[in-house]
mmCIF file of N, CA and C in Angstrom:
data_model
loop_
_atom_site.group_PDB
_atom_site.id
_atom_site.type_symbol
_atom_site.label_atom_id
_atom_site.label_comp_id
_atom_site.label_asym_id
_atom_site.label_seq_id
_atom_site.Cartn_x
_atom_site.Cartn_y
_atom_site.Cartn_z
ATOM 1 N N GLY A 1 82.226 -15.771 -20.343
ATOM 2 C CA GLY A 1 82.747 -17.058 -20.677
ATOM 3 C C GLY A 1 82.964 -17.232 -22.167
ATOM 4 N N ALA A 2 83.366 -18.398 -22.567
ATOM 5 C CA ALA A 2 83.754 -18.718 -23.945
ATOM 6 C C ALA A 2 82.724 -18.344 -25.013
ATOM 7 N N PRO A 3 81.428 -18.605 -24.828
ATOM 8 C CA PRO A 3 80.503 -18.247 -25.909
ATOM 9 C C PRO A 3 80.302 -16.735 -26.046
ATOM 10 N N ASN A 4 80.810 -15.966 -25.082
ATOM 11 C CA ASN A 4 80.632 -14.523 -25.106
ATOM 12 C C ASN A 4 81.927 -13.750 -25.346
ATOM 13 N N VAL A 5 83.012 -14.473 -25.655
ATOM 14 C CA VAL A 5 84.316 -13.856 -25.898
ATOM 15 C C VAL A 5 84.983 -14.598 -27.055
ATOM 16 N N SER A 6 85.626 -13.842 -27.948
ATOM 17 C CA SER A 6 86.374 -14.494 -29.025
ATOM 18 C C SER A 6 87.629 -13.702 -29.356
ATOM 19 N N THR A 7 88.693 -14.460 -29.622
ATOM 20 C CA THR A 7 89.925 -13.870 -30.142
ATOM 21 C C THR A 7 90.257 -14.483 -31.507
ATOM 22 N N ALA A 8 89.298 -15.200 -32.089
ATOM 23 C CA ALA A 8 89.505 -15.824 -33.405
ATOM 24 C C ALA A 8 89.736 -14.744 -34.455
ATOM 25 N N THR A 9 90.681 -14.969 -35.323
ATOM 26 C CA THR A 9 91.031 -13.986 -36.347
ATOM 27 C C THR A 9 89.832 -13.590 -37.204
ATOM 28 N N SER A 10 89.054 -14.564 -37.647
ATOM 29 C CA SER A 10 87.920 -14.252 -38.521
ATOM 30 C C SER A 10 86.876 -13.387 -37.807
ATOM 31 N N VAL A 11 86.643 -13.642 -36.543
ATOM 32 C CA VAL A 11 85.676 -12.851 -35.768
ATOM 33 C C VAL A 11 86.224 -11.443 -35.553
ATOM 34 N N ARG A 12 87.495 -11.343 -35.203
ATOM 35 C CA ARG A 12 88.122 -10.035 -34.994
ATOM 36 C C ARG A 12 88.102 -9.215 -36.284
ATOM 37 N N GLU A 13 88.379 -9.843 -37.418
ATOM 38 C CA GLU A 13 88.361 -9.119 -38.699
ATOM 39 C C GLU A 13 86.948 -8.668 -39.069
ATOM 40 N N GLN A 14 85.960 -9.504 -38.792
ATOM 41 C CA GLN A 14 84.571 -9.121 -39.055
ATOM 42 C C GLN A 14 84.208 -7.863 -38.254
ATOM 43 N N HIS A 15 84.715 -7.751 -37.048
ATOM 44 C CA HIS A 15 84.404 -6.628 -36.176
ATOM 45 C C HIS A 15 85.370 -5.455 -36.351
ATOM 46 N N GLY A 16 86.326 -5.575 -37.217
ATOM 47 C CA GLY A 16 87.302 -4.514 -37.428
ATOM 48 C C GLY A 16 87.079 -3.726 -38.702
ATOM 49 N N ARG A 17 85.890 -3.865 -39.290
ATOM 50 C CA ARG A 17 85.571 -3.106 -40.509
ATOM 51 C C ARG A 17 84.080 -2.831 -40.554
ATOM 52 N N ASP A 18 83.742 -1.788 -41.283
ATOM 53 C CA ASP A 18 82.330 -1.478 -41.518
ATOM 54 C C ASP A 18 82.168 -1.240 -43.017
ATOM 55 N N GLU A 19 81.202 -0.473 -43.420
ATOM 56 C CA GLU A 19 80.959 -0.242 -44.845
ATOM 57 C C GLU A 19 81.776 0.910 -45.397
ATOM 58 N N SER A 20 82.683 1.456 -44.601
ATOM 59 C CA SER A 20 83.514 2.576 -45.046
ATOM 60 C C SER A 20 84.650 2.080 -45.940
ATOM 61 N N MET A 21 85.404 3.032 -46.453
ATOM 62 C CA MET A 21 86.539 2.719 -47.329
ATOM 63 C C MET A 21 87.790 2.357 -46.525
ATOM 64 N N HIS A 22 87.737 2.483 -45.220
ATOM 65 C CA HIS A 22 88.914 2.262 -44.381
ATOM 66 C C HIS A 22 89.300 0.779 -44.331
ATOM 67 N N ASP A 23 90.604 0.547 -44.274
ATOM 68 C CA ASP A 23 91.101 -0.822 -44.151
ATOM 69 C C ASP A 23 90.681 -1.417 -42.810
ATOM 70 N N CYS A 24 90.636 -2.721 -42.775
ATOM 71 C CA CYS A 24 90.281 -3.445 -41.554
ATOM 72 C C CYS A 24 91.317 -3.163 -40.467
ATOM 73 N N ALA A 25 90.829 -2.854 -39.269
ATOM 74 C CA ALA A 25 91.680 -2.681 -38.099
ATOM 75 C C ALA A 25 91.013 -3.469 -36.968
ATOM 76 N N PRO A 26 91.322 -4.768 -36.872
ATOM 77 C CA PRO A 26 90.609 -5.622 -35.912
ATOM 78 C C PRO A 26 90.974 -5.332 -34.460
ATOM 79 N N PRO A 27 90.021 -5.568 -33.567
ATOM 80 C CA PRO A 27 90.315 -5.460 -32.137
ATOM 81 C C PRO A 27 91.131 -6.675 -31.694
ATOM 82 N N ASP A 28 91.609 -6.633 -30.470
ATOM 83 C CA ASP A 28 92.347 -7.770 -29.913
ATOM 84 C C ASP A 28 91.401 -8.879 -29.465
ATOM 85 N N ALA A 29 90.169 -8.507 -29.116
ATOM 86 C CA ALA A 29 89.162 -9.466 -28.667
ATOM 87 C C ALA A 29 87.779 -8.883 -28.923
ATOM 88 N N VAL A 30 86.792 -9.766 -29.017
ATOM 89 C CA VAL A 30 85.393 -9.365 -29.176
ATOM 90 C C VAL A 30 84.611 -9.984 -28.029
ATOM 91 N N VAL A 31 83.766 -9.172 -27.396
ATOM 92 C CA VAL A 31 82.897 -9.658 -26.327
ATOM 93 C C VAL A 31 81.450 -9.342 -26.684
ATOM 94 N N TRP A 32 80.540 -10.185 -26.210
ATOM 95 C CA TRP A 32 79.106 -10.013 -26.447
ATOM 96 C C TRP A 32 78.390 -9.861 -25.109
ATOM 97 N N PRO A 33 78.381 -8.663 -24.539
ATOM 98 C CA PRO A 33 77.638 -8.493 -23.292
ATOM 99 C C PRO A 33 76.139 -8.619 -23.563
ATOM 100 N N GLN A 34 75.407 -9.060 -22.541
ATOM 101 C CA GLN A 34 73.974 -9.257 -22.712
ATOM 102 C C GLN A 34 73.142 -8.455 -21.726
ATOM 103 N N ALA A 35 73.805 -7.640 -20.917
ATOM 104 C CA ALA A 35 73.097 -6.820 -19.938
ATOM 105 C C ALA A 35 73.930 -5.576 -19.636
ATOM 106 N N VAL A 36 73.258 -4.533 -19.188
ATOM 107 C CA VAL A 36 73.933 -3.278 -18.876
ATOM 108 C C VAL A 36 75.031 -3.502 -17.840
ATOM 109 N N GLY A 37 74.757 -4.317 -16.832
ATOM 110 C CA GLY A 37 75.756 -4.591 -15.801
ATOM 111 C C GLY A 37 77.031 -5.188 -16.372
ATOM 112 N N GLN A 38 76.893 -6.064 -17.350
ATOM 113 C CA GLN A 38 78.071 -6.650 -17.995
ATOM 114 C C GLN A 38 78.862 -5.588 -18.752
ATOM 115 N N VAL A 39 78.161 -4.702 -19.442
ATOM 116 C CA VAL A 39 78.841 -3.611 -20.151
ATOM 117 C C VAL A 39 79.607 -2.750 -19.148
ATOM 118 N N GLN A 40 78.968 -2.433 -18.028
ATOM 119 C CA GLN A 40 79.614 -1.614 -17.006
ATOM 120 C C GLN A 40 80.862 -2.280 -16.451
ATOM 121 N N GLU A 41 80.775 -3.575 -16.154
ATOM 122 C CA GLU A 41 81.931 -4.307 -15.614
ATOM 123 C C GLU A 41 83.064 -4.355 -16.634
ATOM 124 N N LEU A 42 82.725 -4.661 -17.886
ATOM 125 C CA LEU A 42 83.748 -4.726 -18.935
ATOM 126 C C LEU A 42 84.387 -3.357 -19.176
ATOM 127 N N ALA A 43 83.564 -2.313 -19.188
ATOM 128 C CA ALA A 43 84.090 -0.962 -19.394
ATOM 129 C C ALA A 43 85.013 -0.566 -18.246
ATOM 130 N N ALA A 44 84.641 -0.896 -17.015
ATOM 131 C CA ALA A 44 85.488 -0.576 -15.867
ATOM 132 C C ALA A 44 86.824 -1.311 -15.956
ATOM 133 N N LEU A 45 86.777 -2.574 -16.349
ATOM 134 C CA LEU A 45 88.000 -3.360 -16.501
ATOM 135 C C LEU A 45 88.896 -2.758 -17.585
ATOM 136 N N CYS A 46 88.314 -2.419 -18.723
ATOM 137 C CA CYS A 46 89.093 -1.807 -19.805
ATOM 138 C C CYS A 46 89.680 -0.467 -19.362
ATOM 139 N N HIS A 47 88.885 0.320 -18.647
ATOM 140 C CA HIS A 47 89.365 1.617 -18.175
ATOM 141 C C HIS A 47 90.554 1.453 -17.227
ATOM 142 N N ARG A 48 90.407 0.548 -16.259
ATOM 143 C CA ARG A 48 91.502 0.310 -15.299
ATOM 144 C C ARG A 48 92.767 -0.168 -16.002
ATOM 145 N N SER A 49 92.594 -0.963 -17.043
ATOM 146 C CA SER A 49 93.732 -1.538 -17.757
ATOM 147 C C SER A 49 94.201 -0.656 -18.916
ATOM 148 N N ARG A 50 93.519 0.470 -19.121
ATOM 149 C CA ARG A 50 93.844 1.405 -20.207
ATOM 150 C C ARG A 50 93.775 0.721 -21.579
ATOM 151 N N VAL A 51 92.747 -0.102 -21.760
ATOM 152 C CA VAL A 51 92.517 -0.830 -23.010
ATOM 153 C C VAL A 51 91.384 -0.137 -23.761
ATOM 154 N N PRO A 52 91.598 0.204 -25.036
ATOM 155 C CA PRO A 52 90.532 0.859 -25.810
ATOM 156 C C PRO A 52 89.286 -0.027 -25.933
ATOM 157 N N MET A 53 88.118 0.624 -25.940
ATOM 158 C CA MET A 53 86.830 -0.052 -26.126
ATOM 159 C C MET A 53 86.222 0.439 -27.435
ATOM 160 N N VAL A 54 85.694 -0.487 -28.225
ATOM 161 C CA VAL A 54 85.078 -0.133 -29.505
ATOM 162 C C VAL A 54 83.682 -0.757 -29.561
ATOM 163 N N PRO A 55 82.622 0.057 -29.603
ATOM 164 C CA PRO A 55 81.270 -0.507 -29.702
ATOM 165 C C PRO A 55 80.985 -0.993 -31.117
ATOM 166 N N PHE A 56 80.172 -2.030 -31.243
ATOM 167 C CA PHE A 56 79.819 -2.596 -32.545
ATOM 168 C C PHE A 56 78.335 -2.924 -32.539
ATOM 169 N N GLY A 57 77.615 -2.410 -33.538
ATOM 170 C CA GLY A 57 76.191 -2.711 -33.679
ATOM 171 C C GLY A 57 75.963 -3.719 -34.781
ATOM 172 N N THR A 58 75.908 -3.233 -36.010
ATOM 173 C CA THR A 58 75.704 -4.127 -37.153
ATOM 174 C C THR A 58 76.827 -4.027 -38.181
ATOM 175 N N GLY A 59 77.755 -3.101 -37.974
ATOM 176 C CA GLY A 59 78.870 -2.950 -38.915
ATOM 177 C C GLY A 59 78.486 -2.242 -40.198
ATOM 178 N N THR A 60 77.415 -1.468 -40.172
ATOM 179 C CA THR A 60 76.961 -0.800 -41.391
ATOM 180 C C THR A 60 77.338 0.672 -41.438
ATOM 181 N N GLY A 61 78.128 1.125 -40.476
ATOM 182 C CA GLY A 61 78.550 2.526 -40.461
ATOM 183 C C GLY A 61 79.376 2.876 -41.686
ATOM 184 N N LEU A 62 79.475 4.147 -41.954
ATOM 185 C CA LEU A 62 80.201 4.627 -43.128
ATOM 186 C C LEU A 62 81.435 5.447 -42.768
ATOM 187 N N GLU A 63 81.761 5.534 -41.486
ATOM 188 C CA GLU A 63 82.845 6.399 -41.046
ATOM 189 C C GLU A 63 84.067 5.671 -40.520
ATOM 190 N N GLY A 64 84.046 4.357 -40.421
ATOM 191 C CA GLY A 64 85.174 3.621 -39.871
ATOM 192 C C GLY A 64 85.191 3.613 -38.354
ATOM 193 N N GLY A 65 84.054 3.888 -37.728
ATOM 194 C CA GLY A 65 83.980 3.972 -36.282
ATOM 195 C C GLY A 65 84.242 2.670 -35.555
ATOM 196 N N VAL A 66 84.105 1.535 -36.220
ATOM 197 C CA VAL A 66 84.364 0.251 -35.559
ATOM 198 C C VAL A 66 85.822 -0.193 -35.717
ATOM 199 N N ASN A 67 86.585 0.528 -36.498
ATOM 200 C CA ASN A 67 87.982 0.162 -36.697
ATOM 201 C C ASN A 67 88.751 0.373 -35.402
ATOM 202 N N ALA A 68 89.360 -0.682 -34.921
ATOM 203 C CA ALA A 68 90.123 -0.634 -33.664
ATOM 204 C C ALA A 68 91.565 -0.263 -33.989
ATOM 205 N N VAL A 69 91.792 0.983 -34.337
ATOM 206 C CA VAL A 69 93.104 1.418 -34.807
ATOM 207 C C VAL A 69 94.190 1.292 -33.747
ATOM 208 N N GLN A 70 93.810 1.188 -32.472
ATOM 209 C CA GLN A 70 94.781 0.970 -31.396
ATOM 210 C C GLN A 70 94.530 -0.353 -30.687
ATOM 211 N N GLY A 71 93.881 -1.291 -31.396
ATOM 212 C CA GLY A 71 93.557 -2.575 -30.777
ATOM 213 C C GLY A 71 92.436 -2.402 -29.775
ATOM 214 N N GLY A 72 92.439 -3.226 -28.757
ATOM 215 C CA GLY A 72 91.432 -3.107 -27.718
ATOM 216 C C GLY A 72 90.367 -4.183 -27.786
ATOM 217 N N VAL A 73 89.257 -3.904 -27.106
ATOM 218 C CA VAL A 73 88.158 -4.853 -27.000
ATOM 219 C C VAL A 73 86.938 -4.291 -27.711
ATOM 220 N N CYS A 74 86.369 -5.093 -28.593
ATOM 221 C CA CYS A 74 85.153 -4.721 -29.295
ATOM 222 C C CYS A 74 83.963 -5.225 -28.493
ATOM 223 N N PHE A 75 83.036 -4.331 -28.189
ATOM 224 C CA PHE A 75 81.797 -4.683 -27.490
ATOM 225 C C PHE A 75 80.716 -4.862 -28.554
ATOM 226 N N ASP A 76 80.431 -6.103 -28.933
ATOM 227 C CA ASP A 76 79.361 -6.382 -29.889
ATOM 228 C C ASP A 76 78.048 -6.383 -29.114
ATOM 229 N N LEU A 77 77.207 -5.407 -29.391
ATOM 230 C CA LEU A 77 75.987 -5.198 -28.610
ATOM 231 C C LEU A 77 74.756 -5.856 -29.221
ATOM 232 N N SER A 78 74.951 -6.715 -30.219
ATOM 233 C CA SER A 78 73.826 -7.309 -30.946
ATOM 234 C C SER A 78 72.939 -8.203 -30.076
ATOM 235 N N ARG A 79 73.467 -8.740 -29.005
ATOM 236 C CA ARG A 79 72.658 -9.618 -28.146
ATOM 237 C C ARG A 79 71.822 -8.828 -27.124
ATOM 238 N N MET A 80 72.047 -7.531 -27.068
ATOM 239 C CA MET A 80 71.234 -6.661 -26.214
ATOM 240 C C MET A 80 70.130 -6.087 -27.106
ATOM 241 N N ASP A 81 69.119 -6.906 -27.338
ATOM 242 C CA ASP A 81 68.137 -6.578 -28.383
ATOM 243 C C ASP A 81 66.690 -6.511 -27.882
ATOM 244 N N THR A 82 66.524 -6.016 -26.676
ATOM 245 C CA THR A 82 65.192 -5.943 -26.090
ATOM 246 C C THR A 82 64.592 -4.542 -26.256
ATOM 247 N N ILE A 83 63.338 -4.497 -26.619
ATOM 248 C CA ILE A 83 62.588 -3.242 -26.622
ATOM 249 C C ILE A 83 62.006 -3.133 -25.222
ATOM 250 N N THR A 84 62.495 -2.181 -24.450
ATOM 251 C CA THR A 84 62.174 -2.140 -23.026
ATOM 252 C C THR A 84 60.926 -1.350 -22.688
ATOM 253 N N GLU A 85 60.559 -0.380 -23.528
ATOM 254 C CA GLU A 85 59.382 0.427 -23.226
ATOM 255 C C GLU A 85 58.852 1.067 -24.500
ATOM 256 N N LEU A 86 57.538 1.104 -24.626
ATOM 257 C CA LEU A 86 56.879 1.772 -25.748
ATOM 258 C C LEU A 86 55.740 2.610 -25.192
ATOM 259 N N SER A 87 55.754 3.904 -25.513
ATOM 260 C CA SER A 87 54.677 4.789 -25.098
ATOM 261 C C SER A 87 54.039 5.379 -26.353
ATOM 262 N N LEU A 88 52.872 4.886 -26.693
ATOM 263 C CA LEU A 88 52.160 5.398 -27.865
ATOM 264 C C LEU A 88 51.674 6.817 -27.623
ATOM 265 N N GLU A 89 51.433 7.170 -26.372
ATOM 266 C CA GLU A 89 50.925 8.497 -26.049
ATOM 267 C C GLU A 89 51.918 9.604 -26.381
ATOM 268 N N ASP A 90 53.189 9.370 -26.083
ATOM 269 C CA ASP A 90 54.183 10.419 -26.369
ATOM 270 C C ASP A 90 55.166 10.018 -27.475
ATOM 271 N N PHE A 91 54.814 8.989 -28.232
ATOM 272 C CA PHE A 91 55.603 8.568 -29.396
ATOM 273 C C PHE A 91 57.059 8.282 -29.039
ATOM 274 N N SER A 92 57.276 7.591 -27.936
ATOM 275 C CA SER A 92 58.652 7.288 -27.554
ATOM 276 C C SER A 92 58.813 5.791 -27.325
ATOM 277 N N VAL A 93 60.031 5.357 -27.521
ATOM 278 C CA VAL A 93 60.362 3.956 -27.308
ATOM 279 C C VAL A 93 61.764 3.895 -26.716
ATOM 280 N N SER A 94 61.967 2.990 -25.777
ATOM 281 C CA SER A 94 63.283 2.757 -25.191
ATOM 282 C C SER A 94 63.739 1.376 -25.635
ATOM 283 N N VAL A 95 64.964 1.321 -26.129
ATOM 284 C CA VAL A 95 65.490 0.069 -26.653
ATOM 285 C C VAL A 95 66.907 -0.155 -26.153
ATOM 286 N N GLU A 96 67.323 -1.411 -26.146
ATOM 287 C CA GLU A 96 68.721 -1.731 -25.908
ATOM 288 C C GLU A 96 69.472 -1.476 -27.214
ATOM 289 N N PRO A 97 70.794 -1.336 -27.167
ATOM 290 C CA PRO A 97 71.546 -0.936 -28.357
ATOM 291 C C PRO A 97 71.555 -1.935 -29.507
ATOM 292 N N GLY A 98 71.208 -3.191 -29.267
ATOM 293 C CA GLY A 98 71.228 -4.184 -30.339
ATOM 294 C C GLY A 98 69.937 -4.269 -31.137
ATOM 295 N N VAL A 99 68.936 -3.465 -30.796
ATOM 296 C CA VAL A 99 67.668 -3.495 -31.525
ATOM 297 C C VAL A 99 67.872 -2.868 -32.897
ATOM 298 N N THR A 100 67.538 -3.614 -33.937
ATOM 299 C CA THR A 100 67.668 -3.087 -35.296
ATOM 300 C C THR A 100 66.415 -2.318 -35.698
ATOM 301 N N ARG A 101 66.551 -1.508 -36.705
ATOM 302 C CA ARG A 101 65.414 -0.755 -37.239
ATOM 303 C C ARG A 101 64.315 -1.701 -37.680
ATOM 304 N N LYS A 102 64.680 -2.785 -38.341
ATOM 305 C CA LYS A 102 63.673 -3.749 -38.807
ATOM 306 C C LYS A 102 62.935 -4.397 -37.639
ATOM 307 N N ALA A 103 63.657 -4.763 -36.593
ATOM 308 C CA ALA A 103 63.014 -5.365 -35.423
ATOM 309 C C ALA A 103 62.084 -4.365 -34.737
ATOM 310 N N LEU A 104 62.537 -3.119 -34.643
ATOM 311 C CA LEU A 104 61.701 -2.097 -34.030
ATOM 312 C C LEU A 104 60.426 -1.876 -34.845
ATOM 313 N N ASN A 105 60.568 -1.785 -36.159
ATOM 314 C CA ASN A 105 59.383 -1.581 -36.992
ATOM 315 C C ASN A 105 58.441 -2.772 -36.948
ATOM 316 N N SER A 106 58.974 -3.959 -36.815
ATOM 317 C CA SER A 106 58.122 -5.136 -36.656
ATOM 318 C C SER A 106 57.320 -5.037 -35.353
ATOM 319 N N HIS A 107 57.979 -4.581 -34.302
ATOM 320 C CA HIS A 107 57.317 -4.400 -33.013
ATOM 321 C C HIS A 107 56.244 -3.301 -33.089
ATOM 322 N N LEU A 108 56.513 -2.272 -33.885
ATOM 323 C CA LEU A 108 55.591 -1.136 -34.003
ATOM 324 C C LEU A 108 54.436 -1.403 -34.966
ATOM 325 N N ARG A 109 54.539 -2.475 -35.766
ATOM 326 C CA ARG A 109 53.504 -2.779 -36.751
ATOM 327 C C ARG A 109 52.130 -2.786 -36.087
ATOM 328 N N GLY A 110 51.192 -2.123 -36.710
ATOM 329 C CA GLY A 110 49.836 -2.067 -36.190
ATOM 330 C C GLY A 110 49.576 -0.885 -35.272
ATOM 331 N N THR A 111 50.620 -0.122 -34.921
ATOM 332 C CA THR A 111 50.429 1.027 -34.038
ATOM 333 C C THR A 111 50.281 2.326 -34.821
ATOM 334 N N GLY A 112 50.613 2.301 -36.120
ATOM 335 C CA GLY A 112 50.615 3.520 -36.911
ATOM 336 C C GLY A 112 51.931 4.273 -36.834
ATOM 337 N N LEU A 113 52.887 3.746 -36.095
ATOM 338 C CA LEU A 113 54.195 4.378 -35.954
ATOM 339 C C LEU A 113 55.245 3.557 -36.687
ATOM 340 N N TRP A 114 56.368 4.191 -37.010
ATOM 341 C CA TRP A 114 57.500 3.489 -37.600
ATOM 342 C C TRP A 114 58.746 4.307 -37.349
ATOM 343 N N PHE A 115 59.899 3.643 -37.409
ATOM 344 C CA PHE A 115 61.185 4.313 -37.298
ATOM 345 C C PHE A 115 61.731 4.416 -38.709
ATOM 346 N N PRO A 116 61.902 5.620 -39.231
ATOM 347 C CA PRO A 116 62.264 5.793 -40.639
ATOM 348 C C PRO A 116 63.694 5.372 -40.960
ATOM 349 N N VAL A 117 63.912 5.036 -42.213
ATOM 350 C CA VAL A 117 65.245 4.718 -42.705
ATOM 351 C C VAL A 117 66.067 5.990 -42.655
ATOM 352 N N GLY A 118 67.271 5.880 -42.144
ATOM 353 C CA GLY A 118 68.142 7.044 -42.041
ATOM 354 C C GLY A 118 69.348 6.927 -42.943
ATOM 355 N N THR A 119 70.291 7.791 -42.709
ATOM 356 C CA THR A 119 71.511 7.792 -43.504
ATOM 357 C C THR A 119 72.633 7.043 -42.814
ATOM 358 N N VAL A 120 72.365 6.496 -41.615
ATOM 359 C CA VAL A 120 73.378 5.703 -40.911
ATOM 360 C C VAL A 120 72.921 4.265 -40.867
ATOM 361 N N GLY A 121 73.648 3.425 -40.150
ATOM 362 C CA GLY A 121 73.384 1.993 -40.119
ATOM 363 C C GLY A 121 71.991 1.627 -39.646
ATOM 364 N N THR A 122 71.743 0.321 -39.586
ATOM 365 C CA THR A 122 70.398 -0.151 -39.271
ATOM 366 C C THR A 122 70.208 -0.527 -37.828
ATOM 367 N N SER A 123 71.210 -0.326 -36.982
ATOM 368 C CA SER A 123 70.970 -0.633 -35.573
ATOM 369 C C SER A 123 70.706 0.652 -34.817
ATOM 370 N N SER A 124 70.013 0.541 -33.731
ATOM 371 C CA SER A 124 69.636 1.730 -32.977
ATOM 372 C C SER A 124 70.844 2.420 -32.355
ATOM 373 N N ASP A 125 71.910 1.678 -32.030
ATOM 374 C CA ASP A 125 73.039 2.322 -31.380
ATOM 375 C C ASP A 125 73.726 3.317 -32.289
ATOM 376 N N GLY A 126 73.661 3.123 -33.595
ATOM 377 C CA GLY A 126 74.263 4.069 -34.530
ATOM 378 C C GLY A 126 73.515 5.375 -34.592
ATOM 379 N N ARG A 127 72.305 5.407 -34.091
ATOM 380 C CA ARG A 127 71.495 6.615 -34.170
ATOM 381 C C ARG A 127 71.654 7.521 -32.970
ATOM 382 N N ALA A 128 72.236 7.034 -31.919
ATOM 383 C CA ALA A 128 72.319 7.828 -30.702
ATOM 384 C C ALA A 128 73.056 9.139 -30.925
ATOM 385 N N GLY A 129 74.057 9.129 -31.788
ATOM 386 C CA GLY A 129 74.843 10.333 -32.009
ATOM 387 C C GLY A 129 74.263 11.276 -33.030
ATOM 388 N N ASP A 130 73.281 10.864 -33.789
ATOM 389 C CA ASP A 130 72.777 11.772 -34.824
ATOM 390 C C ASP A 130 71.386 12.313 -34.519
ATOM 391 N N THR A 131 70.919 12.105 -33.338
ATOM 392 C CA THR A 131 69.673 12.638 -32.781
ATOM 393 C C THR A 131 68.400 12.195 -33.444
ATOM 394 N N CYS A 132 68.401 11.929 -34.708
ATOM 395 C CA CYS A 132 67.131 11.749 -35.372
ATOM 396 C C CYS A 132 67.014 10.543 -36.283
ATOM 397 N N GLY A 133 67.968 10.172 -37.022
ATOM 398 C CA GLY A 133 67.790 9.074 -37.950
ATOM 399 C C GLY A 133 67.550 9.533 -39.361
ATOM 400 N N ALA A 134 67.543 10.822 -39.607
ATOM 401 C CA ALA A 134 67.452 11.419 -40.953
ATOM 402 C C ALA A 134 66.353 10.807 -41.812
ATOM 403 N N GLY A 135 66.597 10.674 -43.114
ATOM 404 C CA GLY A 135 65.611 10.084 -44.015
ATOM 405 C C GLY A 135 64.262 10.742 -43.895
ATOM 406 N N ASP A 136 63.254 9.992 -43.466
ATOM 407 C CA ASP A 136 61.896 10.493 -43.298
ATOM 408 C C ASP A 136 61.709 11.202 -41.963
ATOM 409 N N ALA A 137 62.758 11.413 -41.211
ATOM 410 C CA ALA A 137 62.611 11.939 -39.857
ATOM 411 C C ALA A 137 61.901 13.293 -39.828
ATOM 412 N N GLY A 138 62.093 14.108 -40.845
ATOM 413 C CA GLY A 138 61.423 15.401 -40.884
ATOM 414 C C GLY A 138 59.909 15.274 -40.839
ATOM 415 N N ARG A 139 59.387 14.226 -41.463
ATOM 416 C CA ARG A 139 57.942 14.003 -41.461
ATOM 417 C C ARG A 139 57.435 13.507 -40.131
ATOM 418 N N THR A 140 58.319 12.942 -39.323
ATOM 419 C CA THR A 140 57.864 12.313 -38.081
ATOM 420 C C THR A 140 58.058 13.195 -36.870
ATOM 421 N N GLY A 141 58.487 14.423 -37.078
ATOM 422 C CA GLY A 141 58.591 15.350 -35.964
ATOM 423 C C GLY A 141 59.950 15.434 -35.329
ATOM 424 N N CYS A 142 60.951 14.799 -35.892
ATOM 425 C CA CYS A 142 62.300 14.891 -35.325
ATOM 426 C C CYS A 142 62.876 16.261 -35.566
#
């Protein structure tokens, strides 16, 4: 519905750039799914309609990955911000893509664990492709 979809120019421009040197390339629309099922439904709709999908976490990437160079729909995942599982025994945590590094570290406070600062953005979804999170990751066993 309306609070979860926007075609406003200012919102589209905000989601069409990151911290890279690339010019803004806004999507045609921005959606804020709040559950995996919503992401699946939206992705299926975009696939059937042959509309490009662009994921968006915090916009702090350095590669221009959020630039919608062919238009399409931007999936802003910031509202999917739940930490779903924490296992202190095996040093693992499961999070939704909108969980930021700061939020995760706040949750981990007092456990002796932390998620180190990396060379990519501050949301967890930006880390999925780089396996580790760099920075202090060598010290933490990555």
